PDB file of C-alpha atoms in Angstrom:
ATOM      1  CA  MET A   1      -2.300  29.644  22.201  1.00 53.00           C
ATOM      2  CA  ASN A   2      -4.039  32.778  23.301  1.00 52.00           C
ATOM      3  CA  ARG A   3      -3.624  34.539  26.631  1.00 55.00           C
ATOM      4  CA  ARG A   4      -6.700  32.886  28.128  1.00 55.00           C
ATOM      5  CA  THR A   5      -5.624  29.323  27.336  1.00 49.00           C
ATOM      6  CA  LEU A   6      -2.271  29.419  29.154  1.00 49.00           C
ATOM      7  CA  PRO A   7      -3.683  30.166  32.655  1.00 53.00           C
ATOM      8  CA  ARG A   8      -6.323  27.476  32.194  1.00 52.00           C
ATOM      9  CA  LEU A   9      -3.707  24.902  31.209  1.00 45.00           C
ATOM     10  CA  ALA A  10      -1.572  25.874  34.213  1.00 47.00           C
ATOM     11  CA  ALA A  11      -4.557  25.450  36.555  1.00 49.00           C
ATOM     12  CA  LEU A  12      -5.369  22.082  35.017  1.00 45.00           C
ATOM     13  CA  ALA A  13      -1.760  20.914  35.378  1.00 45.00           C
ATOM     14  CA  THR A  14      -1.700  21.975  39.028  1.00 48.00           C
ATOM     15  CA  THR A  15      -4.962  20.163  39.741  1.00 46.00           C
ATOM     16  CA  LEU A  16      -3.746  16.989  38.059  1.00 42.00           C
ATOM     17  CA  THR A  17      -0.487  17.128  40.006  1.00 46.00           C
ATOM     18  CA  ILE A  18      -2.352  17.414  43.304  1.00 46.00           C
ATOM     19  CA  LEU A  19      -4.704  14.579  42.424  1.00 45.00           C
ATOM     20  CA  THR A  20      -1.985  12.191  41.251  1.00 42.00           C
ATOM     21  CA  THR A  21       0.591  12.762  43.984  1.00 43.00           C
ATOM     22  CA  GLY A  22       0.708  12.348  47.730  1.00 45.00           C
ATOM     23  CA  CYS A  23      -0.628  15.862  48.165  1.00 41.00           C
ATOM     24  CA  GLY A  24      -4.112  14.427  48.498  1.00 43.00           C
ATOM     25  CA  ASP A  25      -3.177  13.114  51.957  1.00 43.00           C
ATOM     26  CA  LEU A  26      -2.282  16.615  53.055  1.00 42.00           C
ATOM     27  CA  MET A  27      -5.702  17.836  52.042  1.00 45.00           C
ATOM     28  CA  ASP A  28      -7.578  15.099  53.941  1.00 51.00           C
ATOM     29  CA  ASN A  29      -8.747  13.589  50.676  1.00 53.00           C
ATOM     30  CA  PRO A  30     -11.651  11.259  51.590  1.00 52.00           C
ATOM     31  CA  TYR A  31     -10.553   8.808  48.890  1.00 60.00           C
ATOM     32  CA  ASN A  32      -7.191   8.133  50.519  1.00 76.00           C
ATOM     33  CA  HIS A  33      -7.319   5.621  53.339  1.00 82.00           C
ATOM     34  CA  THR A  34      -4.652   4.284  55.633  1.00 86.00           C
ATOM     35  CA  ASP A  35      -3.708   0.628  55.679  1.00 85.00           C
ATOM     36  CA  ASP A  36      -5.378   0.401  59.110  1.00 88.00           C
ATOM     37  CA  GLU A  37      -8.664   1.813  57.767  1.00 86.00           C
ATOM     38  CA  ILE A  38      -8.603  -0.635  54.861  1.00 87.00           C
ATOM     39  CA  ALA A  39      -7.812  -3.547  57.211  1.00 89.00           C
ATOM     40  CA  GLU A  40     -10.661  -2.488  59.519  1.00 89.00           C
ATOM     41  CA  ALA A  41     -13.075  -2.370  56.564  1.00 88.00           C
ATOM     42  CA  ALA A  42     -11.935  -5.803  55.349  1.00 89.00           C
ATOM     43  CA  ALA A  43     -12.360  -7.255  58.862  1.00 91.00           C
ATOM     44  CA  LEU A  44     -15.890  -5.849  59.117  1.00 92.00           C
ATOM     45  CA  LEU A  45     -17.183  -7.442  55.899  1.00 93.00           C
ATOM     46  CA  PRO A  46     -17.318 -11.088  57.127  1.00 93.00           C
ATOM     47  CA  THR A  47     -19.422  -9.970  60.121  1.00 93.00           C
ATOM     48  CA  LEU A  48     -22.184  -8.576  57.873  1.00 93.00           C
ATOM     49  CA  PRO A  49     -24.893 -10.506  56.021  1.00 94.00           C
ATOM     50  CA  SER A  50     -23.869 -11.653  52.530  1.00 95.00           C
ATOM     51  CA  LEU A  51     -24.445  -9.471  49.498  1.00 96.00           C
ATOM     52  CA  GLU A  52     -27.229 -11.787  48.335  1.00 96.00           C
ATOM     53  CA  ASP A  53     -28.997 -11.824  51.717  1.00 96.00           C
ATOM     54  CA  THR A  54     -28.755  -8.047  51.997  1.00 96.00           C
ATOM     55  CA  GLU A  55     -30.136  -7.577  48.483  1.00 97.00           C
ATOM     56  CA  GLN A  56     -33.082  -9.827  49.305  1.00 97.00           C
ATOM     57  CA  GLN A  57     -33.805  -7.987  52.572  1.00 96.00           C
ATOM     58  CA  ILE A  58     -33.617  -4.578  50.916  1.00 97.00           C
ATOM     59  CA  THR A  59     -35.798  -5.644  47.971  1.00 97.00           C
ATOM     60  CA  GLU A  60     -38.437  -6.954  50.377  1.00 98.00           C
ATOM     61  CA  THR A  61     -38.237  -3.711  52.358  1.00 98.00           C
ATOM     62  CA  VAL A  62     -38.726  -1.576  49.234  1.00 98.00           C
ATOM     63  CA  VAL A  63     -41.790  -3.634  48.263  1.00 98.00           C
ATOM     64  CA  GLN A  64     -43.192  -3.342  51.796  1.00 98.00           C
ATOM     65  CA  ILE A  65     -42.742   0.448  51.702  1.00 98.00           C
ATOM     66  CA  ALA A  66     -44.544   0.637  48.344  1.00 98.00           C
ATOM     67  CA  ASP A  67     -47.346  -1.606  49.620  1.00 98.00           C
ATOM     68  CA  ALA A  68     -47.757   0.579  52.706  1.00 98.00           C
ATOM     69  CA  ALA A  69     -47.818   3.699  50.530  1.00 98.00           C
ATOM     70  CA  THR A  70     -50.505   2.182  48.306  1.00 98.00           C
ATOM     71  CA  ALA A  71     -52.538   1.172  51.359  1.00 98.00           C
ATOM     72  CA  LEU A  72     -52.531   4.839  52.423  1.00 97.00           C
ATOM     73  CA  ALA A  73     -52.914   6.261  48.898  1.00 97.00           C
ATOM     74  CA  PRO A  74     -54.535   3.698  46.566  1.00 98.00           C
ATOM     75  CA  GLU A  75     -53.759   5.753  43.460  1.00 97.00           C
ATOM     76  CA  LEU A  76     -50.084   4.766  43.803  1.00 98.00           C
ATOM     77  CA  GLN A  77     -49.250   1.850  41.527  1.00 97.00           C
ATOM     78  CA  TRP A  78     -45.632   0.681  41.488  1.00 98.00           C
ATOM     79  CA  GLU A  79     -43.450  -0.867  38.795  1.00 97.00           C
ATOM     80  CA  TRP A  80     -39.764  -1.713  38.560  1.00 97.00           C
ATOM     81  CA  ARG A  81     -37.675   0.550  36.316  1.00 95.00           C
ATOM     82  CA  ARG A  82     -33.988   0.670  35.392  1.00 91.00           C
ATOM     83  CA  ASP A  83     -31.616  -2.256  35.603  1.00 93.00           C
ATOM     84  CA  ARG A  84     -30.110  -3.475  38.843  1.00 95.00           C
ATOM     85  CA  THR A  85     -26.367  -2.817  38.921  1.00 97.00           C
ATOM     86  CA  GLN A  86     -23.481  -4.304  40.853  1.00 96.00           C
ATOM     87  CA  SER A  87     -20.168  -2.578  41.446  1.00 95.00           C
ATOM     88  CA  GLY A  88     -17.139  -2.470  43.650  1.00 93.00           C
ATOM     89  CA  CYS A  89     -17.300  -0.544  46.889  1.00 93.00           C
ATOM     90  CA  GLY A  90     -15.935   2.883  47.626  1.00 90.00           C
ATOM     91  CA  GLY A  91     -14.061   4.453  50.475  1.00 89.00           C
ATOM     92  CA  ALA A  92     -11.967   2.226  52.717  1.00 89.00           C
ATOM     93  CA  PHE A  93     -13.812  -0.786  51.228  1.00 91.00           C
ATOM     94  CA  ALA A  94     -12.508  -0.074  47.695  1.00 90.00           C
ATOM     95  CA  LYS A  95      -9.497  -2.340  48.181  1.00 89.00           C
ATOM     96  CA  THR A  96     -11.524  -5.241  49.623  1.00 91.00           C
ATOM     97  CA  ASP A  97     -13.409  -8.100  47.968  1.00 92.00           C
ATOM     98  CA  GLY A  98     -16.692  -6.380  48.788  1.00 94.00           C
ATOM     99  CA  LEU A  99     -19.367  -5.444  46.283  1.00 96.00           C
ATOM    100  CA  GLU A 100     -22.534  -3.407  46.435  1.00 96.00           C
ATOM    101  CA  ILE A 101     -25.787  -3.573  44.529  1.00 97.00           C
ATOM    102  CA  ARG A 102     -27.987  -0.713  43.400  1.00 97.00           C
ATOM    103  CA  LEU A 103     -31.485  -2.124  43.057  1.00 97.00           C
ATOM    104  CA  GLN A 104     -33.940  -1.279  40.339  1.00 96.00           C
ATOM    105  CA  MET A 105     -36.036   1.782  41.062  1.00 97.00           C
ATOM    106  CA  TYR A 106     -39.617   1.183  42.164  1.00 97.00           C
ATOM    107  CA  VAL A 107     -41.687   3.896  40.511  1.00 98.00           C
ATOM    108  CA  SER A 108     -45.245   5.139  40.680  1.00 98.00           C
ATOM    109  CA  LEU A 109     -46.174   7.467  37.840  1.00 97.00           C
ATOM    110  CA  THR A 110     -48.578   9.122  40.279  1.00 97.00           C
ATOM    111  CA  PRO A 111     -46.778  11.301  42.832  1.00 97.00           C
ATOM    112  CA  ILE A 112     -47.514  11.175  46.551  1.00 97.00           C
ATOM    113  CA  SER A 113     -49.771  14.024  47.614  1.00 97.00           C
ATOM    114  CA  ASP A 114     -48.509  16.507  50.191  1.00 97.00           C
ATOM    115  CA  ALA A 115     -51.357  15.435  52.477  1.00 97.00           C
ATOM    116  CA  ASP A 116     -50.258  11.772  52.326  1.00 97.00           C
ATOM    117  CA  TRP A 117     -46.482  12.368  52.442  1.00 98.00           C
ATOM    118  CA  PRO A 118     -46.011  12.541  56.252  1.00 97.00           C
ATOM    119  CA  ARG A 119     -47.911   9.287  56.894  1.00 98.00           C
ATOM    120  CA  ILE A 120     -46.194   7.457  54.038  1.00 98.00           C
ATOM    121  CA  LEU A 121     -42.769   8.680  55.131  1.00 98.00           C
ATOM    122  CA  GLN A 122     -43.467   7.486  58.684  1.00 98.00           C
ATOM    123  CA  ALA A 123     -44.570   4.107  57.362  1.00 98.00           C
ATOM    124  CA  ALA A 124     -41.336   3.852  55.348  1.00 98.00           C
ATOM    125  CA  ARG A 125     -39.273   4.685  58.428  1.00 98.00           C
ATOM    126  CA  ASP A 126     -41.139   2.105  60.520  1.00 98.00           C
ATOM    127  CA  ILE A 127     -40.622  -0.593  57.873  1.00 98.00           C
ATOM    128  CA  ALA A 128     -36.908   0.153  57.422  1.00 98.00           C
ATOM    129  CA  ALA A 129     -36.079   0.470  61.134  1.00 97.00           C
ATOM    130  CA  PRO A 130     -35.827  -3.280  61.951  1.00 96.00           C
ATOM    131  CA  LEU A 131     -32.948  -3.486  59.435  1.00 94.00           C
ATOM    132  CA  GLY A 132     -31.122  -0.663  61.224  1.00 95.00           C
ATOM    133  CA  ILE A 133     -31.994   1.802  58.463  1.00 97.00           C
ATOM    134  CA  THR A 134     -32.914   4.642  60.785  1.00 97.00           C
ATOM    135  CA  GLN A 135     -30.836   7.698  59.897  1.00 97.00           C
ATOM    136  CA  LEU A 136     -32.947  10.233  57.999  1.00 97.00           C
ATOM    137  CA  THR A 137     -31.492  12.838  55.662  1.00 97.00           C
ATOM    138  CA  VAL A 138     -34.018  15.231  54.182  1.00 97.00           C
ATOM    139  CA  ARG A 139     -32.747  16.517  50.861  1.00 97.00           C
ATOM    140  CA  VAL A 140     -35.922  18.363  49.822  1.00 96.00           C
ATOM    141  CA  ASP A 141     -39.181  18.943  51.667  1.00 96.00           C
ATOM    142  CA  LYS A 142     -41.448  21.493  50.073  1.00 96.00           C
ATOM    143  CA  PRO A 143     -44.928  21.340  48.578  1.00 96.00           C
ATOM    144  CA  GLY A 144     -45.010  18.893  45.686  1.00 96.00           C
ATOM    145  CA  ASP A 145     -41.343  17.958  46.105  1.00 97.00           C
ATOM    146  CA  HIS A 146     -40.060  15.537  48.732  1.00 97.00           C
ATOM    147  CA  ASP A 147     -36.753  13.658  48.749  1.00 97.00           C
ATOM    148  CA  VAL A 148     -35.282  11.759  51.688  1.00 98.00           C
ATOM    149  CA  VAL A 149     -32.607   9.146  52.249  1.00 98.00           C
ATOM    150  CA  LEU A 150     -32.756   6.539  54.987  1.00 98.00           C
ATOM    151  CA  THR A 151     -29.391   4.988  55.845  1.00 97.00           C
ATOM    152  CA  SER A 152     -27.904   2.464  58.215  1.00 94.00           C
ATOM    153  CA  GLU A 153     -24.526   2.536  59.901  1.00 90.00           C
ATOM    154  CA  ASP A 154     -23.412  -0.348  57.673  1.00 89.00           C
ATOM    155  CA  GLY A 155     -24.002   1.600  54.461  1.00 91.00           C
ATOM    156  CA  THR A 156     -27.421   0.397  53.316  1.00 95.00           C
ATOM    157  CA  ARG A 157     -29.498   3.198  51.778  1.00 97.00           C
ATOM    158  CA  ILE A 158     -33.096   3.690  50.753  1.00 98.00           C
ATOM    159  CA  ALA A 159     -33.929   6.880  48.859  1.00 97.00           C
ATOM    160  CA  PHE A 160     -37.577   7.831  48.752  1.00 95.00           C
ATOM    161  CA  GLY A 161     -39.176  10.779  47.088  1.00 96.00           C
ATOM    162  CA  SER A 162     -42.037  12.278  45.172  1.00 96.00           C
ATOM    163  CA  ASN A 163     -42.171  15.052  42.638  1.00 95.00           C
ATOM    164  CA  VAL A 164     -43.453  14.353  39.145  1.00 95.00           C
ATOM    165  CA  ARG A 165     -43.640  10.698  40.187  1.00 97.00           C
ATOM    166  CA  ALA A 166     -42.889   8.725  43.333  1.00 97.00           C
ATOM    167  CA  VAL A 167     -39.639   6.765  43.437  1.00 98.00           C
ATOM    168  CA  ILE A 168     -38.062   4.330  45.869  1.00 98.00           C
ATOM    169  CA  SER A 169     -34.479   3.334  45.200  1.00 97.00           C
ATOM    170  CA  ALA A 170     -32.031   1.409  47.353  1.00 97.00           C
ATOM    171  CA  GLN A 171     -28.531   0.073  47.540  1.00 96.00           C
ATOM    172  CA  THR A 172     -26.831  -2.400  49.756  1.00 96.00           C
ATOM    173  CA  GLY A 173     -23.842  -1.322  51.707  1.00 94.00           C
ATOM    174  CA  CYS A 174     -20.567  -2.999  50.872  1.00 95.00           C
ATOM    175  CA  ARG A 175     -20.921  -6.762  51.370  1.00 96.00           C
ATOM    176  CA  LEU A 176     -19.098  -9.942  50.526  1.00 96.00           C
ATOM    177  CA  PRO A 177     -20.803 -12.225  48.014  1.00 95.00           C
ATOM    178  CA  ALA A 178     -21.756 -15.543  49.635  1.00 92.00           C
ATOM    179  CA  GLU A 179     -18.970 -17.454  47.870  1.00 87.00           C
ATOM    180  CA  ARG A 180     -16.371 -15.023  49.297  1.00 76.00           C
ATOM    181  CA  ALA A 181     -17.905 -14.825  52.759  1.00 64.00           C
ATOM    182  CA  ASP A 182     -17.295 -18.452  53.726  1.00 59.00           C
ATOM    183  CA  PRO A 183     -14.093 -18.494  55.806  1.00 54.00           C
ATOM    184  CA  THR A 184     -13.566 -22.252  55.448  1.00 47.00           C
ATOM    185  CA  PRO A 185     -10.905 -23.285  52.886  1.00 44.00           C
TER     186      PRO A 185
END
């Protein structure tokens, strides 16, 4: 080993020790949750719509946003890209029976013009609002490059942007599949 390798190995060993021991709690690690937080997350899941119902609602909302965008800018033509994926949940929901779905991306190879962006973004917000998807995070907003995320308090997200092309993507929040949501034995 040379003199440069030893300090790097020591730093790596220290990092691994912190990540694999209880030290993460001391550092307010967002991936460590108390039993109470996990129990609260598990108790919330049966009060939410099923995974399947949420996926259907979000898919319909994405299509409505695309249709509204095309009504305002007819050059936008949308197609589904990428496979839909399903995975376990994160955070306090990671130790529950919940799952989440990342929908296919809805893509227009034609980007949204800067002139049309404000009206299309407002239409998207209006369409998403009845589902409680009202929190707006602007990641980028400059000429020719727009990227926003609309979220709900229950974890549902719709990302919407335009650069080289226009893209709408969405994911359900953590939900119980219908067969797990039925509390009857």
